[in-house]
Amino acid sequence: MEGAEPRARPERLAEADARAADGGRLVEVQLSGGAPWGFTLKGGREHGEPLVITKIEEGSKAAAVDKLLAGDEIVGINDIGLSGFRQEAICLVKGSHKTLKLVVKR
């Protein structure tokens, strides 16, 4: 569309990019095939902790991509930057029916 502004990335992902430049690195992972995805989350802003993956289930879709690790911090789901709340992440994961795109900081 002529004259249209380019679509901006969600603010939180931009902030995550800045934080990653501070020592961590961002890894983008795409899972497909639908739930269950095969990972467990812990923490979140409501608990005063980063939102991290604590477990990858053996034989799961998360394990099959061989890119997710226990301890990875979730910073984005399906191109949406997270504010760090666990419930927000759970809603986004549950709303992902065929594919799930994660951005993690490690």
PDB file of C-alpha atoms in Angstrom:
ATOM      1  CA  MET A   1       0.000   0.000   0.000  1.00  0.00           C
ATOM      2  CA  GLU A   2       1.560   3.310  -1.076  1.00  0.00           C
ATOM      3  CA  GLY A   3       2.263   5.746   1.748  1.00  0.00           C
ATOM      4  CA  ALA A   4       1.500   3.191   4.434  1.00  0.00           C
ATOM      5  CA  GLU A   5       3.699   3.156   7.499  1.00  0.00           C
ATOM      6  CA  PRO A   6       5.624  -0.069   8.036  1.00  0.00           C
ATOM      7  CA  ARG A   7       4.100  -2.179  10.778  1.00  0.00           C
ATOM      8  CA  ALA A   8       5.977  -1.696  14.028  1.00  0.00           C
ATOM      9  CA  ARG A   9       7.197  -4.610  16.089  1.00  0.00           C
ATOM     10  CA  PRO A  10       5.621  -4.961  19.501  1.00  0.00           C
ATOM     11  CA  GLU A  11       7.370  -2.745  22.018  1.00  0.00           C
ATOM     12  CA  ARG A  12       8.349  -5.546  24.341  1.00  0.00           C
ATOM     13  CA  LEU A  13      10.257  -7.401  21.620  1.00  0.00           C
ATOM     14  CA  ALA A  14      12.198  -4.218  20.895  1.00  0.00           C
ATOM     15  CA  GLU A  15      13.021  -3.973  24.610  1.00  0.00           C
ATOM     16  CA  ALA A  16      14.033  -7.630  24.591  1.00  0.00           C
ATOM     17  CA  ASP A  17      16.381  -6.929  21.678  1.00  0.00           C
ATOM     18  CA  ALA A  18      18.022  -4.196  23.739  1.00  0.00           C
ATOM     19  CA  ARG A  19      18.355  -6.493  26.766  1.00  0.00           C
ATOM     20  CA  ALA A  20      19.808  -9.246  24.613  1.00  0.00           C
ATOM     21  CA  ALA A  21      22.485  -6.845  23.416  1.00  0.00           C
ATOM     22  CA  ASP A  22      23.415  -6.652  27.093  1.00  0.00           C
ATOM     23  CA  GLY A  23      24.854 -10.161  27.231  1.00  0.00           C
ATOM     24  CA  GLY A  24      22.044 -12.578  26.382  1.00  0.00           C
ATOM     25  CA  ARG A  25      21.158 -13.727  22.913  1.00  0.00           C
ATOM     26  CA  LEU A  26      17.750 -14.163  21.359  1.00  0.00           C
ATOM     27  CA  VAL A  27      16.796 -17.446  19.728  1.00  0.00           C
ATOM     28  CA  GLU A  28      13.669 -17.837  17.602  1.00  0.00           C
ATOM     29  CA  VAL A  29      11.999 -21.249  17.619  1.00  0.00           C
ATOM     30  CA  GLN A  30       8.976 -22.432  15.650  1.00  0.00           C
ATOM     31  CA  LEU A  31       7.054 -25.526  16.714  1.00  0.00           C
ATOM     32  CA  SER A  32       4.383 -27.101  14.538  1.00  0.00           C
ATOM     33  CA  GLY A  33       1.791 -29.830  14.750  1.00  0.00           C
ATOM     34  CA  GLY A  34      -0.367 -28.528  17.588  1.00  0.00           C
ATOM     35  CA  ALA A  35      -0.457 -28.988  21.335  1.00  0.00           C
ATOM     36  CA  PRO A  36       0.818 -30.469  23.546  1.00  0.00           C
ATOM     37  CA  TRP A  37       4.056 -28.592  22.888  1.00  0.00           C
ATOM     38  CA  GLY A  38       6.105 -30.313  25.583  1.00  0.00           C
ATOM     39  CA  PHE A  39       7.574 -27.670  27.850  1.00  0.00           C
ATOM     40  CA  THR A  40       6.862 -26.305  31.316  1.00  0.00           C
ATOM     41  CA  LEU A  41       7.018 -22.648  32.381  1.00  0.00           C
ATOM     42  CA  LYS A  42       7.903 -21.214  35.772  1.00  0.00           C
ATOM     43  CA  GLY A  43       8.099 -17.743  37.245  1.00  0.00           C
ATOM     44  CA  GLY A  44       6.706 -14.581  35.762  1.00  0.00           C
ATOM     45  CA  ARG A  45       6.473 -10.981  36.824  1.00  0.00           C
ATOM     46  CA  GLU A  46       3.690 -11.786  39.306  1.00  0.00           C
ATOM     47  CA  HIS A  47       6.232 -13.976  41.147  1.00  0.00           C
ATOM     48  CA  GLY A  48       9.103 -11.484  40.870  1.00  0.00           C
ATOM     49  CA  GLU A  49      11.048 -13.822  38.555  1.00  0.00           C
ATOM     50  CA  PRO A  50      11.746 -14.087  34.830  1.00  0.00           C
ATOM     51  CA  LEU A  51       9.413 -16.378  32.890  1.00  0.00           C
ATOM     52  CA  VAL A  52      11.574 -19.408  32.100  1.00  0.00           C
ATOM     53  CA  ILE A  53      11.272 -22.871  30.616  1.00  0.00           C
ATOM     54  CA  THR A  54      11.962 -25.342  33.409  1.00  0.00           C
ATOM     55  CA  LYS A  55      11.484 -28.633  31.576  1.00  0.00           C
ATOM     56  CA  ILE A  56      11.470 -29.996  28.031  1.00  0.00           C
ATOM     57  CA  GLU A  57       9.532 -33.268  27.776  1.00  0.00           C
ATOM     58  CA  GLU A  58      11.472 -36.080  26.120  1.00  0.00           C
ATOM     59  CA  GLY A  59      10.032 -36.979  22.708  1.00  0.00           C
ATOM     60  CA  SER A  60       7.929 -33.779  22.548  1.00  0.00           C
ATOM     61  CA  LYS A  61       7.659 -31.196  19.782  1.00  0.00           C
ATOM     62  CA  ALA A  62       9.776 -28.836  21.898  1.00  0.00           C
ATOM     63  CA  ALA A  63      12.496 -31.488  22.193  1.00  0.00           C
ATOM     64  CA  ALA A  64      12.335 -32.333  18.470  1.00  0.00           C
ATOM     65  CA  VAL A  65      13.394 -28.854  17.329  1.00  0.00           C
ATOM     66  CA  ASP A  66      16.527 -29.160  19.498  1.00  0.00           C
ATOM     67  CA  LYS A  67      16.651 -25.380  20.055  1.00  0.00           C
ATOM     68  CA  LEU A  68      14.870 -24.924  23.390  1.00  0.00           C
ATOM     69  CA  LEU A  69      16.700 -25.412  26.670  1.00  0.00           C
ATOM     70  CA  ALA A  70      15.612 -25.523  30.281  1.00  0.00           C
ATOM     71  CA  GLY A  71      16.480 -22.089  31.658  1.00  0.00           C
ATOM     72  CA  ASP A  72      15.570 -20.161  28.484  1.00  0.00           C
ATOM     73  CA  GLU A  73      13.610 -16.993  29.277  1.00  0.00           C
ATOM     74  CA  ILE A  74      10.461 -16.507  27.160  1.00  0.00           C
ATOM     75  CA  VAL A  75      10.336 -12.961  25.758  1.00  0.00           C
ATOM     76  CA  GLY A  76       7.914 -13.391  22.842  1.00  0.00           C
ATOM     77  CA  ILE A  77       5.179 -15.717  21.642  1.00  0.00           C
ATOM     78  CA  ASN A  78       3.748 -15.611  18.090  1.00  0.00           C
ATOM     79  CA  ASP A  79       5.367 -12.218  17.374  1.00  0.00           C
ATOM     80  CA  ILE A  80       3.882 -10.706  20.537  1.00  0.00           C
ATOM     81  CA  GLY A  81       6.294  -9.348  23.102  1.00  0.00           C
ATOM     82  CA  LEU A  82       5.492 -10.452  26.625  1.00  0.00           C
ATOM     83  CA  SER A  83       5.175  -8.220  29.648  1.00  0.00           C
ATOM     84  CA  GLY A  84       6.526 -11.093  31.723  1.00  0.00           C
ATOM     85  CA  PHE A  85       3.301 -12.376  33.259  1.00  0.00           C
ATOM     86  CA  ARG A  86       2.922 -16.175  33.295  1.00  0.00           C
ATOM     87  CA  GLN A  87      -0.843 -16.128  32.713  1.00  0.00           C
ATOM     88  CA  GLU A  88      -0.374 -13.989  29.597  1.00  0.00           C
ATOM     89  CA  ALA A  89       2.085 -16.538  28.205  1.00  0.00           C
ATOM     90  CA  ILE A  90      -0.190 -19.469  29.024  1.00  0.00           C
ATOM     91  CA  CYS A  91      -3.089 -17.820  27.160  1.00  0.00           C
ATOM     92  CA  LEU A  92      -0.917 -17.217  24.085  1.00  0.00           C
ATOM     93  CA  VAL A  93       0.425 -20.783  24.107  1.00  0.00           C
ATOM     94  CA  LYS A  94      -3.050 -22.288  24.522  1.00  0.00           C
ATOM     95  CA  GLY A  95      -4.315 -20.095  21.671  1.00  0.00           C
ATOM     96  CA  SER A  96      -1.694 -21.547  19.311  1.00  0.00           C
ATOM     97  CA  HIS A  97      -3.443 -24.350  17.472  1.00  0.00           C
ATOM     98  CA  LYS A  98      -1.095 -25.461  14.682  1.00  0.00           C
ATOM     99  CA  THR A  99       2.129 -23.504  15.131  1.00  0.00           C
ATOM    100  CA  LEU A 100       3.863 -21.827  18.044  1.00  0.00           C
ATOM    101  CA  LYS A 101       6.625 -19.284  17.538  1.00  0.00           C
ATOM    102  CA  LEU A 102       8.773 -18.508  20.569  1.00  0.00           C
ATOM    103  CA  VAL A 103      11.535 -15.988  21.123  1.00  0.00           C
ATOM    104  CA  VAL A 104      13.730 -16.940  24.047  1.00  0.00           C
ATOM    105  CA  LYS A 105      16.639 -15.204  25.709  1.00  0.00           C
ATOM    106  CA  ARG A 106      19.587 -17.248  26.852  1.00  0.00           C
TER     107      ARG A 106
END
